[in-house]
Each structure stands twice: as structure tokens, then as C-alpha cells.
Short mmCIF file of C-alpha atoms in Angstrom, two decimals:
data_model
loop_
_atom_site.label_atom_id
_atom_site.label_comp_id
_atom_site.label_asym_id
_atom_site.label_seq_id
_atom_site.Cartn_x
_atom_site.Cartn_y
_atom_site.Cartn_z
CA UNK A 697 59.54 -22.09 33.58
CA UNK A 698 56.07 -23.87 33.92
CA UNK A 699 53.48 -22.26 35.45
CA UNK A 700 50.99 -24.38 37.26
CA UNK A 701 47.62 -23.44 38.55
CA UNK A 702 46.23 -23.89 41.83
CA UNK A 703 43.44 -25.73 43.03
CA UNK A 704 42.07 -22.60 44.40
CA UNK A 705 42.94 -20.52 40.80
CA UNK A 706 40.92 -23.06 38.74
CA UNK A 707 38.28 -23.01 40.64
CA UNK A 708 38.16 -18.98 40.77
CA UNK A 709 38.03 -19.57 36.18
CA UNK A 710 35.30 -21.70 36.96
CA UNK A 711 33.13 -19.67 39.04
CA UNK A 712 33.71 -16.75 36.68
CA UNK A 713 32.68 -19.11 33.59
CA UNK A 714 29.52 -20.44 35.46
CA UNK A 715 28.52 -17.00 36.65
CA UNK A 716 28.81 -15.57 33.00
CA UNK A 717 26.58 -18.26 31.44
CA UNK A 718 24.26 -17.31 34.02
CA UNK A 719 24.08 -13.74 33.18
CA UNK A 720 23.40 -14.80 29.77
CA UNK A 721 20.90 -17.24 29.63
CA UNK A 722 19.09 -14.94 32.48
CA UNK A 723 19.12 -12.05 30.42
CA UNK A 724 18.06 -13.63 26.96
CA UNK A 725 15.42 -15.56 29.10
CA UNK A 726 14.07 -12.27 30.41
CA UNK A 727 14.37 -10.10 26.88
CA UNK A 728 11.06 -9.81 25.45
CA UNK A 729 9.98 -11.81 22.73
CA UNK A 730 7.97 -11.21 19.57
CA UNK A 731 4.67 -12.75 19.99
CA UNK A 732 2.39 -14.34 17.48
CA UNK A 733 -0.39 -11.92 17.25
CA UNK A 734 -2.82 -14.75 16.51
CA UNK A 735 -1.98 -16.17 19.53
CA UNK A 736 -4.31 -15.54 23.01
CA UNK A 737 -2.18 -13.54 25.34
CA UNK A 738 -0.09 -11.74 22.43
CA UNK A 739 0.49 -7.92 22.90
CA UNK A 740 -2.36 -5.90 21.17
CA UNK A 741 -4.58 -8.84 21.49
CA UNK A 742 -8.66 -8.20 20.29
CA UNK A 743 -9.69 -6.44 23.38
CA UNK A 744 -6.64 -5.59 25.40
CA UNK A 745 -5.46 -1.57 26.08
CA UNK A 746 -3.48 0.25 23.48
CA UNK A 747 -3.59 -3.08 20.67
CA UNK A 748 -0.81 -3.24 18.48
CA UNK A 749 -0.79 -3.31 14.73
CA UNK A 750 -0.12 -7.14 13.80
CA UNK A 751 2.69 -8.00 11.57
CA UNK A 752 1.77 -7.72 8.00
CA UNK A 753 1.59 -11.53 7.26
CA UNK A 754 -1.27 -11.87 9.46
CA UNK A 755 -3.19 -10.10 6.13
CA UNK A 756 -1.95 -12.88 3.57
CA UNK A 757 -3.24 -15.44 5.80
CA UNK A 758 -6.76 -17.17 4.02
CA UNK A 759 -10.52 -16.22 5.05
CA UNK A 760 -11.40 -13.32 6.57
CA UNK A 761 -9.19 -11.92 9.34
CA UNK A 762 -10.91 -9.83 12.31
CA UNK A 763 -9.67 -9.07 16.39
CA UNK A 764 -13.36 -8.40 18.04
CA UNK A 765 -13.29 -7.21 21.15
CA UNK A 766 -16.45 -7.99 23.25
CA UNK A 767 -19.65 -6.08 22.41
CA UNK A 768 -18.17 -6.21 18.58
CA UNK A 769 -20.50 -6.45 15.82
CA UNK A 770 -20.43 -9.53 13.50
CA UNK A 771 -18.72 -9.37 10.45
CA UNK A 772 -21.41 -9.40 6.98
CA UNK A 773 -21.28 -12.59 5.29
CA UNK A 774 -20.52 -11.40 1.96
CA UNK A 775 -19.69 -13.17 -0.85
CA UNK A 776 -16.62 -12.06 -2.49
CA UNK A 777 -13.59 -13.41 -3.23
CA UNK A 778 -12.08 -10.50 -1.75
CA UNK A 779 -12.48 -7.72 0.24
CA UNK A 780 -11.33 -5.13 2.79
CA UNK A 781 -12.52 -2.46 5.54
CA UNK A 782 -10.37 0.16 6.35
CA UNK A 783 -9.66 3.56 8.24
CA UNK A 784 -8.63 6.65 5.95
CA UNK A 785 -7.10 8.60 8.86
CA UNK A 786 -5.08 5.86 10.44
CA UNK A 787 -4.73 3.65 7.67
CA UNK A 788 -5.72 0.68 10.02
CA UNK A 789 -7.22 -2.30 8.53
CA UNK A 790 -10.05 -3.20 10.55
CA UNK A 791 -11.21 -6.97 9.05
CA UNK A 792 -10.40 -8.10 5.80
CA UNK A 793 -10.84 -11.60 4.10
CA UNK A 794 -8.11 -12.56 1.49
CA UNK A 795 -6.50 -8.96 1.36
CA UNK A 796 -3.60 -9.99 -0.60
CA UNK A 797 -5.46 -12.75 -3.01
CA UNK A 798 -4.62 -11.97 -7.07
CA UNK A 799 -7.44 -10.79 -8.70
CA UNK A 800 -7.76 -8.92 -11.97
CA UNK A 801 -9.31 -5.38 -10.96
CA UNK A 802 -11.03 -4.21 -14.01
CA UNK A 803 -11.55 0.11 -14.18
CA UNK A 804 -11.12 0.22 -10.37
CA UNK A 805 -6.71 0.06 -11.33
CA UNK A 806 -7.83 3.43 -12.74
CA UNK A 807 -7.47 4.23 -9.37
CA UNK A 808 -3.70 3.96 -9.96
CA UNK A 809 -3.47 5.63 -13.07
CA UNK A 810 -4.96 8.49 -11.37
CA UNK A 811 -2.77 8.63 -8.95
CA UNK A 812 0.64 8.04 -11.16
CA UNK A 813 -0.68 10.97 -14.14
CA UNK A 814 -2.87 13.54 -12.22
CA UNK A 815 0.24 15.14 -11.15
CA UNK A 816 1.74 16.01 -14.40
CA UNK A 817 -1.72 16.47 -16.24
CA UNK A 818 -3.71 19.65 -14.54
CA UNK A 819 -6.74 20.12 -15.44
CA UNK A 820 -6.86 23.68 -17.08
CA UNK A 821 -4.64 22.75 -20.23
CA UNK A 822 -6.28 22.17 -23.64
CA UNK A 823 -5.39 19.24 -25.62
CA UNK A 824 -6.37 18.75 -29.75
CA UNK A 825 -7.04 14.57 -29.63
CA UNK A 826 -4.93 13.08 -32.72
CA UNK A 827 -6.15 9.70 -34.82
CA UNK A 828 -2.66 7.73 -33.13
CA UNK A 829 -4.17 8.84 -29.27
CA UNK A 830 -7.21 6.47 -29.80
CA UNK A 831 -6.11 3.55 -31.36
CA UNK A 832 -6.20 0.36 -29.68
CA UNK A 833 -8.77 0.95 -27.40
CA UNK A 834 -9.54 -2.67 -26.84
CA UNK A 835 -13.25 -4.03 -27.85
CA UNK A 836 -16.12 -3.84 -25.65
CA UNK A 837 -14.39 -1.17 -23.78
CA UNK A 838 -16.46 1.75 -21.83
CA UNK A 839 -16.10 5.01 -23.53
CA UNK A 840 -16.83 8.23 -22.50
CA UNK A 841 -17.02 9.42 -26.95
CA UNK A 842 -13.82 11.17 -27.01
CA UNK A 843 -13.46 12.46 -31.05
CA UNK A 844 -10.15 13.02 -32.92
CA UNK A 845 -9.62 16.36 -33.99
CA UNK A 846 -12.05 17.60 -30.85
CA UNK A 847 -9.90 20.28 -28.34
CA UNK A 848 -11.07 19.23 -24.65
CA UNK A 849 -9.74 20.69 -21.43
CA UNK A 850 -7.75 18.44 -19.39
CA UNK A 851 -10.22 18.12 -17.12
CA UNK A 852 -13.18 16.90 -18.96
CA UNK A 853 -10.70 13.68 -19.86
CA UNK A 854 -10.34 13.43 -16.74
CA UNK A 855 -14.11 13.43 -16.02
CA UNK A 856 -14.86 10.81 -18.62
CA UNK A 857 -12.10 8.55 -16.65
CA UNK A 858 -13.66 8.86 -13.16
CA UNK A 859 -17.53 9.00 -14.16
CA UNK A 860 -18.05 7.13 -17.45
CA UNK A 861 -14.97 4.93 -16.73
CA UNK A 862 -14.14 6.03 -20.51
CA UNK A 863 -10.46 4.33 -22.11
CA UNK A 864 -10.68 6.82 -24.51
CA UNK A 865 -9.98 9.01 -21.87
CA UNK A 866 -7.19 6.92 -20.61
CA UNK A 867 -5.51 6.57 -24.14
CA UNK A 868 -5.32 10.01 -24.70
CA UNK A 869 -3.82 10.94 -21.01
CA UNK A 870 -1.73 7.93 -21.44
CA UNK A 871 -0.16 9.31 -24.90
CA UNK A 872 0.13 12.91 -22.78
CA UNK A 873 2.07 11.62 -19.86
CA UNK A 874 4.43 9.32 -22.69
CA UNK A 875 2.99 6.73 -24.36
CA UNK A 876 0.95 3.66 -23.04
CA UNK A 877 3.91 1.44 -22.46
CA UNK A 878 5.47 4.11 -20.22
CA UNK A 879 2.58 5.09 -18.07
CA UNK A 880 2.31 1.06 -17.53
CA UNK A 881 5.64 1.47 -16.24
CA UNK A 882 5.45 4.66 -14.31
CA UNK A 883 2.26 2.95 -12.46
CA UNK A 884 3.58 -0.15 -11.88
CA UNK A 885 6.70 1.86 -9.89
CA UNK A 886 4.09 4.08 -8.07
CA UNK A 887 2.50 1.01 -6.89
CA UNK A 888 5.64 -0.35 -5.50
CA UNK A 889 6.23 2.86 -3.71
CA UNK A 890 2.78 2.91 -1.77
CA UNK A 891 4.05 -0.75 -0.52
CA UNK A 892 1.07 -2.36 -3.21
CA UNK A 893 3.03 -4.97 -4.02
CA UNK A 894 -0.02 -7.43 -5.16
CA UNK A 895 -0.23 -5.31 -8.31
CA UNK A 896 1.01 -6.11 -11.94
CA UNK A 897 0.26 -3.45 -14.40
CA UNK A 898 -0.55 -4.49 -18.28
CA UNK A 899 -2.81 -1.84 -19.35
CA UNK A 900 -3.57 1.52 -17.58
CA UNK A 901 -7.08 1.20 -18.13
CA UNK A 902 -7.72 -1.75 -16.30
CA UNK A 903 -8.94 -3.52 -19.12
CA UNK A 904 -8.45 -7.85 -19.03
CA UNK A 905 -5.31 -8.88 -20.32
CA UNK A 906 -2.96 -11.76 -18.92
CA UNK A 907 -0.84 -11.28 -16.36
CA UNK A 908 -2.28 -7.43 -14.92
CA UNK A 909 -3.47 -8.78 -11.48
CA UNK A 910 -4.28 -6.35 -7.68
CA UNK A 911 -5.63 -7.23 -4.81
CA UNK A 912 -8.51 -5.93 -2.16
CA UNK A 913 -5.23 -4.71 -0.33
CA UNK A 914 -3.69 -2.58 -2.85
CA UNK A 915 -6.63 -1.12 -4.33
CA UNK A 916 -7.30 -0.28 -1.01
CA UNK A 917 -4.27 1.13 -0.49
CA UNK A 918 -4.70 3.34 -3.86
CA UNK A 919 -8.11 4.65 -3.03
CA UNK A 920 -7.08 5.77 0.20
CA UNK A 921 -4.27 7.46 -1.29
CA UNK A 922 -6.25 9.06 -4.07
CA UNK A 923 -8.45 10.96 -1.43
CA UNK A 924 -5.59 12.89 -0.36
CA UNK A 925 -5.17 14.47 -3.55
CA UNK A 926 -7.79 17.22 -4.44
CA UNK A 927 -8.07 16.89 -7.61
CA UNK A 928 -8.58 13.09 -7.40
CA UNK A 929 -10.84 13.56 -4.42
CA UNK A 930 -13.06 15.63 -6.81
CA UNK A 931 -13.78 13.97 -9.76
CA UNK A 932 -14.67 10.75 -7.94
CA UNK A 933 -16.99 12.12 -6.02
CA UNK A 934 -18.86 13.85 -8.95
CA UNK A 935 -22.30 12.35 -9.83
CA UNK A 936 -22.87 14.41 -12.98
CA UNK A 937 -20.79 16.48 -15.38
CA UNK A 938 -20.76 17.73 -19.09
CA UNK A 939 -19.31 16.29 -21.61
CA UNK A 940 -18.22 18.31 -24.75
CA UNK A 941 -19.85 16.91 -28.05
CA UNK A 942 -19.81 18.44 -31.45
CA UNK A 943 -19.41 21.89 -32.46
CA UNK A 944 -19.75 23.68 -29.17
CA UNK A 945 -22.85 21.74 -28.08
CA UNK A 946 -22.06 18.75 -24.77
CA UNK A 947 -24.00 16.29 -23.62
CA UNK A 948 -24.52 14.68 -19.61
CA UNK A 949 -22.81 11.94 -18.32
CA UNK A 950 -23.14 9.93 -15.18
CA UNK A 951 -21.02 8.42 -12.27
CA UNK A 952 -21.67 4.47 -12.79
CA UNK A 953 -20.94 4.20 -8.97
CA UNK A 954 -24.60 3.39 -8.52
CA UNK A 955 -23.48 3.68 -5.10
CA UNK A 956 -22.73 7.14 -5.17
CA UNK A 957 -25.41 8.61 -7.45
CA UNK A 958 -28.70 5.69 -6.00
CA UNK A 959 -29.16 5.02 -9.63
CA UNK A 960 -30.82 1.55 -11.43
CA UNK A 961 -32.35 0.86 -8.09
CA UNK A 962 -29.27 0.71 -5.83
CA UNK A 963 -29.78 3.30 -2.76
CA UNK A 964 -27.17 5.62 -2.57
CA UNK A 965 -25.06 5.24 0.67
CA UNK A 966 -25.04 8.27 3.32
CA UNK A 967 -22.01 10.25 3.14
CA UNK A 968 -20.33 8.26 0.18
CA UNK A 969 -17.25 10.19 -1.45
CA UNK A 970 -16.84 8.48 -4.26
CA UNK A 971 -13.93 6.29 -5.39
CA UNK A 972 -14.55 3.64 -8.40
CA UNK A 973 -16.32 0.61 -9.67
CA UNK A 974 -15.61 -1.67 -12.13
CA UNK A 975 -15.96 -4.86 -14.59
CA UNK A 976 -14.95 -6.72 -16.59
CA UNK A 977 -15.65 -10.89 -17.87
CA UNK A 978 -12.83 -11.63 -16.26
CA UNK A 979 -12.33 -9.26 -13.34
CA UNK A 980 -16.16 -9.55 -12.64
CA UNK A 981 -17.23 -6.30 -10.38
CA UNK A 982 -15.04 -4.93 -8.20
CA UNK A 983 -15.47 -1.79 -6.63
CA UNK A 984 -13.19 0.92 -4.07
CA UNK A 985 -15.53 2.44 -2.30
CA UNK A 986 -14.91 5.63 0.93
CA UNK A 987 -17.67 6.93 3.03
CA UNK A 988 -17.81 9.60 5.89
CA UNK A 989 -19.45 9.73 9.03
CA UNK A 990 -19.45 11.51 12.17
CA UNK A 991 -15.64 12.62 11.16
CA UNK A 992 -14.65 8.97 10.10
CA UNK A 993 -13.78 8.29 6.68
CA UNK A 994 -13.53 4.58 5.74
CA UNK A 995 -12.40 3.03 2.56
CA UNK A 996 -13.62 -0.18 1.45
CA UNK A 997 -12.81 -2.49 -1.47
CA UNK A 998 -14.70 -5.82 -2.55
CA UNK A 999 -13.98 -7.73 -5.87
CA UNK A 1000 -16.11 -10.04 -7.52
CA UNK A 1001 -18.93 -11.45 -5.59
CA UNK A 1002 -19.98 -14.65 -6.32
CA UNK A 1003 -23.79 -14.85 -5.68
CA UNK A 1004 -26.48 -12.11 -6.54
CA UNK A 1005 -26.05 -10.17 -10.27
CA UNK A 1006 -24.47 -7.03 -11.12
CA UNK A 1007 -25.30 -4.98 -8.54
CA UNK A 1008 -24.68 -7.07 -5.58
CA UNK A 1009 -20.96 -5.60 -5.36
CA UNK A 1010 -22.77 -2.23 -4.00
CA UNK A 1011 -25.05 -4.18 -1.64
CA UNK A 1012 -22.14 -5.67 0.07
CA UNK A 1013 -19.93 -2.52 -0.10
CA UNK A 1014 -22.85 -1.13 1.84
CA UNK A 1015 -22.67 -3.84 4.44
CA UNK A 1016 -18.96 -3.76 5.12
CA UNK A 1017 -19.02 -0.24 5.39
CA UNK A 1018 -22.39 0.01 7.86
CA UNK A 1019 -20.27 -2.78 9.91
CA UNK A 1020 -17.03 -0.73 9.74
CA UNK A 1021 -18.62 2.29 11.30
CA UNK A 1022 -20.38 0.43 13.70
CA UNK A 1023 -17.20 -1.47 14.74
CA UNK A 1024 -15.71 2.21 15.79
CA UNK A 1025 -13.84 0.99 19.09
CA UNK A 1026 -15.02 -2.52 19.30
CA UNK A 1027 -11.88 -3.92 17.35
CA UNK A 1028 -8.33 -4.00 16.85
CA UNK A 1029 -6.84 -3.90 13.72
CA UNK A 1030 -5.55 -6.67 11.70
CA UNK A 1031 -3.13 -4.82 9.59
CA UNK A 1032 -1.72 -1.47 7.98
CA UNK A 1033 -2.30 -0.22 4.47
CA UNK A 1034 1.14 1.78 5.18
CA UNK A 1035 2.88 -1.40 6.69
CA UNK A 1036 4.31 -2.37 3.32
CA UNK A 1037 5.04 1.49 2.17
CA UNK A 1038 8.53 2.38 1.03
CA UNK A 1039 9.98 3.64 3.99
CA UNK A 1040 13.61 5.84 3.38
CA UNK A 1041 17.01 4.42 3.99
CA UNK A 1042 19.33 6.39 6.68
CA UNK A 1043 21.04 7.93 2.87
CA UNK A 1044 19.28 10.16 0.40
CA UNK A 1045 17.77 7.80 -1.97
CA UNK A 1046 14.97 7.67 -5.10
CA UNK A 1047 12.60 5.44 -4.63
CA UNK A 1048 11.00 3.50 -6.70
CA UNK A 1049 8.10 6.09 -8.44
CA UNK A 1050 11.26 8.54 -8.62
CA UNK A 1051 13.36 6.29 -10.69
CA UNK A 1052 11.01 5.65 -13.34
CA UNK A 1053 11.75 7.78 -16.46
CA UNK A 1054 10.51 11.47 -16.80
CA UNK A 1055 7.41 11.69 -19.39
CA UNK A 1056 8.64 13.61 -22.60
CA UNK A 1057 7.17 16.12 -24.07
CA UNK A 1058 4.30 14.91 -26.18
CA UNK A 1059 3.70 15.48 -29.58
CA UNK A 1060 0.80 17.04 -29.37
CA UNK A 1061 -0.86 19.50 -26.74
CA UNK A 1062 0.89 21.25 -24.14
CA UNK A 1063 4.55 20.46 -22.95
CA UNK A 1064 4.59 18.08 -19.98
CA UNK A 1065 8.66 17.96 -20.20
CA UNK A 1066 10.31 17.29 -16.51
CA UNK A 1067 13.35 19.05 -15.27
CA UNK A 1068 14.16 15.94 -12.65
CA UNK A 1069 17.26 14.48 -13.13
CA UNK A 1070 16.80 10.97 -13.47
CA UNK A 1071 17.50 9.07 -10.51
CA UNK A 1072 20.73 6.75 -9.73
CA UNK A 1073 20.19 3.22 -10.66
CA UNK A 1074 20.04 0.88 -7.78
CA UNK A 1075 23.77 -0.89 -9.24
CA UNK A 1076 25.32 2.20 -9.03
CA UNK A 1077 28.60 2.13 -6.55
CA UNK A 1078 27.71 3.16 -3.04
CA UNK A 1079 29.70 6.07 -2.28
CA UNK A 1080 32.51 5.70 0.05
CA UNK A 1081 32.61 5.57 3.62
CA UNK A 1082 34.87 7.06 5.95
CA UNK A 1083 36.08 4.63 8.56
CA UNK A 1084 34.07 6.12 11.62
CA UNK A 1085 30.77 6.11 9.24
CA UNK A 1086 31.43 2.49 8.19
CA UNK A 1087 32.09 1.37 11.85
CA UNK A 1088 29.00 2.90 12.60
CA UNK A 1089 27.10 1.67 9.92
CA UNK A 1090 28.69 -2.23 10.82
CA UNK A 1091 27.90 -1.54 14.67
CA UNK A 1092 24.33 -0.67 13.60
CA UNK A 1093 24.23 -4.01 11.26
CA UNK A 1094 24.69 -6.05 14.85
CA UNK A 1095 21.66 -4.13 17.08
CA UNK A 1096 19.46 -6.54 16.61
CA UNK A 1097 16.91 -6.17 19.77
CA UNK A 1098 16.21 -9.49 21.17
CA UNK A 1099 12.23 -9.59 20.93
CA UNK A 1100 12.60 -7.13 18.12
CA UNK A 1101 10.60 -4.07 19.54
CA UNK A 1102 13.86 -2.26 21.14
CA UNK A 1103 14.33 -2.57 24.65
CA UNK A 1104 16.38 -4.49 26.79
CA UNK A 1105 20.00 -5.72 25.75
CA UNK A 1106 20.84 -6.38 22.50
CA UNK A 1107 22.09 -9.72 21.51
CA UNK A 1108 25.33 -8.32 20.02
CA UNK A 1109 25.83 -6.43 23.48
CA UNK A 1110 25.53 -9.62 25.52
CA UNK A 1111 27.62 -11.52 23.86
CA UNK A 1112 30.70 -9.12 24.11
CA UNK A 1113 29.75 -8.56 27.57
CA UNK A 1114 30.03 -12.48 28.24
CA UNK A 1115 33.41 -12.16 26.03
CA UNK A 1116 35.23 -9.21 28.50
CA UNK A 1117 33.64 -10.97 31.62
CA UNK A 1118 35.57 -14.22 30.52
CA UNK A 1119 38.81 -12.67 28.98
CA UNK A 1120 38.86 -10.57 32.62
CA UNK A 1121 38.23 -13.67 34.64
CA UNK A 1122 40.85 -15.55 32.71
CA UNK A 1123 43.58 -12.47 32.89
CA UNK A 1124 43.38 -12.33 36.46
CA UNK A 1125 43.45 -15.57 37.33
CA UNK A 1126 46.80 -16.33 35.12
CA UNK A 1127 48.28 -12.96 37.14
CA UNK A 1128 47.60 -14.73 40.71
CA UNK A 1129 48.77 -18.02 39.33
CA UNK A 1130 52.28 -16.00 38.31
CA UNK A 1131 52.52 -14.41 41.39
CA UNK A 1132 51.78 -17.63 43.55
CA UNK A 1133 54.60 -19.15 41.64
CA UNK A 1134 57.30 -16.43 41.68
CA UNK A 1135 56.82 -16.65 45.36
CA UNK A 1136 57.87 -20.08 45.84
#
């Protein structure tokens, strides 16, 4: 039997058609759409109520990135090649200029090494230096005069790292926490994990060799981190220690962060904490630098000015930081220093810093062995699903917000709602054209 279709049946199909493209191209003209935060009129524009963070590649973007609102200060002219003014608390990155530019970062990556071997090295334990812990210390380095065959505490290494900037220091520790290579490669995963992803580790003590590059960003990123540890927190704040020399005498030594301790004619900066300075031929001076002030802490990072001499990194340090505390309110940030961080996955999973290998027990000194089991290798097989888990974790792969920030209809939604609308409109009308027929 052929069934034919009305007139008044194809028309019915055609109204339902027309009035589901409607629905559609209404509601995906409606959805909110990600704007360009660059853009005037974007959400969390310089000025507007409650600004939003910007995506992170507005921070890669040349020059010097900044949202004033009105009444703002200016930003310093400053001549570095880099640099970066940021909130502790928050993490917000109030201006920057070239935040994510390659730059070799001299002592200041001691930051980093801090931060991946204060952990497993505390302070109290007493280590007997061997020949093997101080050999090649590269030439021209800054030493703190660690001795072979000397016994220091733990924490006196650690003083020569963060006031003299010592890589005897840093050999030593290194060989503690498992050899030189390893540290390398237990810093370069910690950096990954803080979302510094700028930063290429060749030797823990920051000194020049090809291919060990940061940026304004991540050192950033590590200072700010470092302040949340005590211990780290401590020793870069210090001005002056004592350093054990022979027999049981010591001798003084002396923060170079002229910023911190006002000396060779630099005025020290109200309410600086500390963090690290550095230089190098290559790396020129580059310094991480964190103030307080009226409950604000602010970190701030510039690498290798280009006019002025030596001490010109502190003078502009000084003027990004005087700006960022006057700039309290009057601007809206430009980035995140946790926007890159390694966030985890909906299953339990190591992350990067977890998966590096364990540092064995050294040869000498105390026993740093760790009990962590080492973490599952990123080829492993992913475990099995059960069928309502996978056709979860497929449903979840389609929820992709149009405008991206969660509300409204999904795209995935829309489109099987325009599917059932049409399959509905279609069913029906083939049921009236059946029963127009069987009634002839």
C-alpha cells in the first residue's frame, strides 16, 4: 500500500522543522559568549564591579600588560627585560611586562631548589661534608666557604644558600637529597606542578649553562610559594647569620639582597621579607623580591635591567613595588600565578612533583630514605570502567557550556533537543498521514 501525505501533513513537518531551527539559533544566539578580555566592554574590564581574572594568554602577550581603572597610578618605566607585580594572598597579577619571556635566572632559581629540597632536608641534622660533595662547583661561582671534612648543621647550609648565595651549599644539599642530576630532575617536576612552565632546569644552583631558562612569571610564582613555607620564609628574610669556620671558631655573613639589609648604598625597602637576588654574565641581575604593608604582601620579580649598573635591579624592584601598593583597588588584574597550577583530575592521581623518584639514602650524613611508593607512570592502563561510570564519564566529555563559563544550555543538550523535537514532529505526522489513509 502507498501512503501519501497530505497537503495539510507536509506542511504540519514543515512548521515543526522551521520552529526547531528557531529554537536553536535563538538559544545559541542568546548563550553567553567568552569575551576577549582585551577588548572594551569584556566582563571584568579595568574598572568595572567584581573584574574577572583574564585568561592566561593575556600574560604571554609582549610589553607590559596593566587594566587601570580611573584614579590608577602610572606604571614605573623600568628598564628590564622582564618583570612582574603581584599579590601573595590572592595570587593576582596586578601588571606585568613580558611575564612569560625566557630568561636565564641566575641564584634567584635557588628559589626552586628551596622549595623542591627543604622538605626532606630539616634543619637540625648534622652532616660531615665529603671531597665528592664539592666538586664541580663551576668557576667564578659565589661561595659561602663550605670545607670538606667540616660537620655543619643542616641549617647553616642552608643559610649560606639564602644569604651568601653559596653553591657550595647547594652541592652538598644537592648530593643529600640524591645527587645533582636528580635534584635537577626533582625541580624541574616541582616546577611543572606549581603550573611554572617557563622553567628548564640544568643546574640547581642557578649557575649559566645552555638551555636552563625561567621567566618573571615563574620565579614569581616560586617566591610566592616559598613564603608559605616557614622554614623558607626564614632564612630569606635573614640579614645576618654565623657561619661555622675552623675548629669551633665562625665567622659573619651577609644577605646580598642589598634590598633587604640597605647595604653598598641601596636603602633598604620598608617592610621587605626577603626572597633572592641574583647574577650572573649571562643572566645579568635578576632579583624576587616580597614586601608587606598595611596587611598586603606583594611579590615582585625583575630580571636584567638594561640601563643603570649593578644595583639598578633594587631601584626598580623598589618602584614596582611602591606602585603595587599604591595601585591597592585602582586595578584589575591581568593574570593568576595559580592559573597554570596543576589542578587534580576527577581520579586519584600523582602529579607531576609526586612522580619524580624518591631521594635515596645518601652516603654520607643522616638517612633521607622515603617510604612513598613511587607513583604510576602516566602509560599505565586506566583502570576499568563500569558501564554507568563510562557513560558518565562520555556524557561529561559532551558538556561543553556554550560561552564556556557554565550557564545556559549546553551545546550537546540543544542539539538532542532539536533531534527529539524533529523525530516527534516527524512520528506524528506519518501517524495522521496513516490514519487519513486507512480512512479512505
Amino acid at each position: 500500500m502507498t501512503i501519501g501525505f497530505s497537503s495539510r501533513a507536509a506542511s504540519t513537518a514543515c512548521a515543526f522543522c522551521v520552529a526547531g531551527v528557531l529554537a536553536l539559533g535563538s538559544s545559541a544566539a542568546a548563550a553567553p559568549t567568552a569575551a576577549d578580555p582585551a577588548q572594551p566592554g569584556a566582563p571584568g574590564e579595568a574598572g568595572s564591579p567584581g573584574a574577572a581574572i583574564p585568561r592566561p594568554a593575556l600574560l604571554y602577550r609582549s610589553g607590559t600588560q596593566v587594566r587601570p581603572r580611573r584614579g590608577a597610578p602610572e606604571v614605573p618605566d623600568v628598564s628590564a627585560l622582564s618583570w612582574l607585580v603581584s599579590d601573595a594572598e590572592s595570587g593576582e597579577v596586578l601588571a606585568a611586562s613580558n611575564a612569560h619571556r625566557a630568561l636565564p635566572p641566575a641564584s634567584t632559581l635557588k628559589t626552586l631548589f628551596a622549595l623542591t629540597v627543604l622538605p626532606v632536608l630539616p634543619g637540625e641534622l648534622q652532616h660531615r661534608v665529603s671531597p665528592e660533595e664539592l666538586t664541580g662547583i663551576g668557576p667564578g661561582s659565589s661561595l659561602v666557604g663550605v670545607a670538606e671534612g667540616h660537620t655543619y648543621r643542616i641549617s647553616d647550609l642552608w643559610r649560606g644558600v639564602f644569604l651568601n648565595s653559596g653553591n657550595d651549599a647547594v652541592h652538598v644539599l644537592a648530593h643529600l637529597s640524591g645527587g645533582w642530576d636528580a635534584t635537577a630532575g626533582r625541580m624541574q617536576a616541582k616546577a611543572r606542578s606549581l603550573g611554572a612552565l617557563d622553567t628548564h632546569v640544568r643546574s640547581p644552583d642557578g649557575y649559566d649553562t645552555p638551555g636552563q631558562v625561567s621567566s618573571a612569571y615563574d620565579l614569581t610564582v616560586f617566591g610566592r610559594e616559598g613564603l608559605r613555607n616557614p622554614d623558607f620564609a626564614r632564612y630569606c628574610a635573614t640579614a645576618e647569620a654565623q657561619f661555622p669556620g675552623d675548629g669551633d671558631g665562625s665567622y659573619g655573613i651577609a644577605n646580598t639582597n642589598r634590598l633587604l639589609t640597605g647595604a653598598d648604598g641601596v636603602e633598604a625597602y620598608p617592610g621587605l621579607i626577603g626572597i633572592k637576588n641574583g647574577y650572573t654574565s649571562n643572566a645579568g641581575n635578576t632579583l624576587v623580591a616580597a614586601a608587606r604593608r598595611g596587611g598586603r604582601t606583594l611579590v615582585v620579580t625583575v630580571m636584567n635591567p638594561q640601563a643603570g649598573g649593578g644595583f639598578t635591579v633594587y631601584e626598580e624592584a623598589r618602584k614596582l613595588l611602591d606602585w603595587g601598593f599604591a595601585a591597592a583597588g585602582h586595578v584589575d588584574p591581568v593574570g593568576s600565578l595559580d592559573a597554570l597550577r596543576a589542578r587534580p583530575g576527577p581520579h586519584p592521581r600523582s602529579g607531576p612533583a609526586a612522580a619524580s623518584t624518591p631521594p635515596p639514602a645518601p652516603g654520607h650524613g643522616p638517612s633521607m630514605r622515603s617510604t612513598a611508593s613511587p607513583a604510576p607512570s602516566d602509560r599505565s592502563v586506566p583502570p576499568t570502567r563500569s558501564a554507568p561510570a563510562a557513560a558518565s564519564a562520555s556524557a561529561a566529555t559532551l558538556r561543553a557550556d556554550v560561552g564556556g563559563d557554565g550557564g545556559g544550555w549546553s551545546e550537546a543538550g540543544l542539539v538532542v533537543g532539536a533531534a527529539a523535537l524533529g523525530g516527534a514532529a516527524m512520528a506524528l505526522v506519518l501517524r495522521l498521514a496513516s490514519r487519513g489513509n486507512s480512512g479512505r
